[in-house]
């Protein structure tokens, strides 16, 4: 079996998604989960981009043991110096440097020419090699780069000492056959020495996974992926899709180091921490991925699972025999479910979550994994400066919609009332009366986790304040309460 290296960029490319930013503690939590999952390389950030990214790379380097920790740079010496400093605690460190190679980048981004770009690429790789032995080079927008010129670039950086060469389909433009042919051309026309080629495909046309697999079939031995396929614009290649496709096709004679039974718990953890819902029909980890509603399908599955399921749900960490959580479940059952979801809590935290769990279980028949993740995530609310003390609304048809709101701002109590076009509008106006900030709601999304009128509603809200965008999130069986909590959550991001 040939080894396929899994390079996870959830904490770099994935974390660039608006509203998905994590603090350092959360990034360490994700990095430890990725280590447990079995990824080979963790791209921890872009240290030169901000002090926060620099610190995250430092702390992740300290926190994990066996994966390679990778730091992104431009082909700029100062970037490389900063990355090397951030990686000083890494047991195995990699600098990921590169430059755009397509005519679009050379002409419009760098106002340069092909020969000068190659010179800059060689210089960057050689400079990075002064710090670390493991240097990866990315040829940005390789998907739209002429193959002959791309081969010249790859040969040059391999000769300069690159151990991995990344061939990104940065814009998600390539067709699978086109991307596969590009990888094959490089394999056939470049002396790779001991270096390997890597895929890095985007989802703009919905072909990221297909392109990555075609890259692997044509000789690439590293794939760059994110959990749940999160990433800029339409996203990146999904780790879970590539890994399970390779695992399902044993005739390929390729294996990964991924512990597939941890895929689902890690997926749910990332979704919760980044406030990024997983679409129900998402391959492998969507809630409908193993659901059967068609009578014909149900009949077939009841007779033999293999009639309609090519993957055993247990293989990705979905336990059909999981303990059902109800209002009669004890702390042990709740803690067991938290552990299955890769959430570690101490006794005090468990007691707080358990009280909220009982309150929810009294209002809702079935407690899902999503509910448990939300309950666990709500612990961060107590650290906020502004807290929702109480909310009372009067709404209906033919009457005025009125909301009474109480806020606790740094220990001081405030109250306000307002009317609006509906209960949510009235409640948010009442909050605005207290905080007195001119904000504009740019996006307001309400999503049910499962089905039914007693379900938990998740609210994602995007606010604009003084030209900056802020994101809020909450979940509650009362969607009016969830909406106000999400609004307050967003305000806490800019009110100091």
Coordinates of C-alpha atoms in Angstrom, one line a residue, residues 154-348:
X154 CA 8.6 22.7 -10.2
X155 CA 12.0 21.5 -11.4
X156 CA 13.6 24.7 -10.2
X157 CA 12.2 24.6 -6.7
X158 CA 12.9 20.8 -6.4
X159 CA 16.5 21.5 -7.4
X160 CA 16.6 24.3 -4.7
X161 CA 15.6 21.8 -2.0
X162 CA 11.7 21.8 -1.9
X163 CA 10.5 18.5 -0.3
X164 CA 6.9 19.0 -1.3
X165 CA 5.5 21.0 -4.3
X166 CA 1.9 22.1 -4.1
X167 CA -0.1 22.4 -7.3
X168 CA -3.1 24.4 -6.3
X169 CA -6.2 24.8 -8.4
X170 CA -6.6 28.1 -6.5
X171 CA -9.8 29.2 -8.4
X172 CA -11.4 25.8 -8.6
X173 CA -11.4 26.2 -12.4
X174 CA -9.9 22.8 -13.6
X175 CA -11.9 19.9 -14.8
X176 CA -10.9 16.6 -13.2
X177 CA -9.4 15.2 -16.4
X178 CA -7.5 18.5 -16.9
X179 CA -6.1 18.6 -13.3
X180 CA -5.2 14.9 -13.4
X181 CA -3.3 15.4 -16.7
X182 CA -1.5 18.4 -15.2
X183 CA -0.2 16.2 -12.4
X184 CA 0.8 13.4 -14.8
X185 CA 2.6 15.9 -17.0
X186 CA 4.7 17.0 -14.0
X187 CA 5.4 13.4 -12.9
X188 CA 6.5 12.6 -16.5
X189 CA 8.6 15.8 -17.2
X190 CA 10.2 16.7 -13.8
X191 CA 13.0 14.9 -12.0
X192 CA 11.2 15.0 -8.6
X193 CA 14.3 13.5 -6.8
X194 CA 12.8 12.6 -3.3
X195 CA 10.1 15.3 -3.4
X196 CA 6.4 14.7 -3.8
X197 CA 3.5 16.6 -5.4
X198 CA 0.6 17.8 -3.4
X199 CA -3.0 18.7 -4.5
X200 CA -4.8 21.8 -3.2
X201 CA -8.2 22.1 -4.8
X202 CA -11.0 24.6 -4.3
X203 CA -14.7 24.0 -4.7
X204 CA -15.8 26.9 -6.9
X205 CA -17.2 24.6 -9.6
X206 CA -18.0 21.8 -7.1
X207 CA -15.1 19.6 -8.3
X208 CA -12.5 19.9 -5.5
X209 CA -12.8 16.3 -4.3
X210 CA -12.9 14.9 -7.9
X211 CA -9.8 17.0 -8.8
X212 CA -7.9 15.9 -5.7
X213 CA -8.7 12.2 -6.4
X214 CA -7.6 12.6 -10.0
X215 CA -4.4 14.2 -8.8
X216 CA -3.7 11.2 -6.5
X217 CA -4.5 8.7 -9.3
X218 CA -1.9 10.5 -11.4
X219 CA 0.9 10.5 -8.9
X220 CA 0.3 13.2 -6.2
X221 CA 1.0 11.8 -2.7
X222 CA -0.2 14.6 -0.5
X223 CA -3.7 16.1 -0.5
X224 CA -4.5 19.4 1.2
X225 CA -7.9 19.4 2.8
X226 CA -10.2 20.9 5.4
X227 CA -12.7 19.4 7.8
X228 CA -16.2 19.7 6.3
X229 CA -14.7 21.3 3.2
X230 CA -14.6 24.8 4.8
X231 CA -12.5 27.4 3.1
X232 CA -12.6 30.6 1.1
X233 CA -15.4 31.2 -1.2
X234 CA -17.1 27.9 -2.0
X235 CA -14.6 26.0 0.2
X236 CA -11.7 23.5 -0.1
X237 CA -11.5 19.8 -0.7
X238 CA -13.2 17.9 2.2
X239 CA -10.9 15.6 4.3
X240 CA -13.7 13.2 5.0
X241 CA -14.6 12.8 1.3
X242 CA -11.1 12.1 0.1
X243 CA -10.2 9.7 2.9
X244 CA -13.4 7.7 2.6
X245 CA -13.2 7.6 -1.2
X246 CA -9.6 6.2 -0.9
X247 CA -10.7 3.8 1.8
X248 CA -13.7 2.5 -0.2
X249 CA -11.6 1.8 -3.2
X250 CA -9.0 -0.6 -1.9
X251 CA -8.0 -1.5 -5.5
X252 CA -6.2 1.8 -5.6
X253 CA -3.6 0.3 -3.2
X254 CA -3.4 3.6 -1.3
X255 CA -3.8 4.2 2.4
X256 CA -3.9 7.1 4.8
X257 CA -3.1 7.4 8.5
X258 CA -6.6 8.7 9.3
X259 CA -8.6 7.1 12.1
X260 CA -11.9 7.2 10.3
X261 CA -14.0 6.5 13.3
X262 CA -13.1 10.0 14.6
X263 CA -14.3 11.8 11.4
X264 CA -17.8 12.5 12.6
X265 CA -17.0 13.8 16.1
X266 CA -14.2 16.1 14.7
X267 CA -16.6 17.3 12.0
X268 CA -19.2 18.2 14.6
X269 CA -16.6 19.9 16.8
X270 CA -15.4 22.1 14.0
X271 CA -19.0 23.0 13.0
X272 CA -19.7 24.0 16.5
X273 CA -16.5 26.0 17.2
X274 CA -16.7 27.8 13.9
X275 CA -20.5 28.4 13.9
X276 CA -20.5 26.8 10.4
X277 CA -23.5 24.5 9.9
X278 CA -22.9 21.3 8.0
X279 CA -25.5 21.0 5.2
X280 CA -27.8 18.0 5.7
X281 CA -26.9 16.4 2.4
X282 CA -23.1 16.8 2.9
X283 CA -21.3 13.6 1.9
X284 CA -20.0 11.5 4.8
X285 CA -20.9 13.9 7.7
X286 CA -24.2 15.4 6.8
X287 CA -27.2 14.4 8.9
X288 CA -28.9 12.8 5.9
X289 CA -25.7 11.0 4.7
X290 CA -27.0 7.7 6.1
X291 CA -30.7 8.5 6.1
X292 CA -33.2 6.5 4.0
X293 CA -36.7 7.9 3.4
X294 CA -37.6 6.1 0.1
X295 CA -39.6 3.0 0.7
X296 CA -37.6 1.0 -1.8
X297 CA -34.4 2.1 -0.1
X298 CA -35.6 1.3 3.3
X299 CA -36.7 -2.2 2.2
X300 CA -33.3 -2.8 0.7
X301 CA -31.3 -1.5 3.7
X302 CA -33.4 -3.6 6.1
X303 CA -32.6 -6.7 4.1
X304 CA -28.9 -5.9 3.7
X305 CA -27.1 -2.6 4.4
X306 CA -24.8 -2.9 1.4
X307 CA -27.8 -2.5 -1.0
X308 CA -27.7 1.3 -0.5
X309 CA -24.8 2.0 1.9
X310 CA -21.3 1.8 0.6
X311 CA -19.9 2.9 4.0
X312 CA -20.8 1.6 7.4
X313 CA -21.8 4.6 9.6
X314 CA -19.7 3.2 12.4
X315 CA -16.6 3.5 10.2
X316 CA -16.9 7.3 10.4
X317 CA -17.9 7.5 14.0
X318 CA -21.7 7.5 13.8
X319 CA -22.9 5.0 16.4
X320 CA -26.3 3.5 15.6
X321 CA -26.4 2.2 19.1
X322 CA -25.6 5.5 20.9
X323 CA -27.4 6.1 24.2
X324 CA -30.5 8.2 23.6
X325 CA -30.5 11.3 25.8
X326 CA -33.7 12.3 27.5
X327 CA -34.7 14.3 30.6
X328 CA -34.2 11.1 32.6
X329 CA -30.6 10.7 31.5
X330 CA -27.9 11.2 34.2
X331 CA -24.6 13.1 34.2
X332 CA -22.8 9.9 33.2
X333 CA -24.8 9.6 30.0
X334 CA -24.3 13.2 29.1
X335 CA -20.5 13.0 29.9
X336 CA -20.3 9.9 27.7
X337 CA -21.9 11.7 24.8
X338 CA -19.6 14.7 25.3
X339 CA -16.6 12.4 25.2
X340 CA -17.9 10.8 22.0
X341 CA -18.0 14.3 20.5
X342 CA -14.4 15.0 21.6
X343 CA -15.4 17.5 24.3
X344 CA -13.6 17.3 27.6
X345 CA -15.1 19.0 30.6
X346 CA -14.3 19.0 34.3
X347 CA -16.9 18.3 37.0
X348 CA -17.9 22.0 37.4

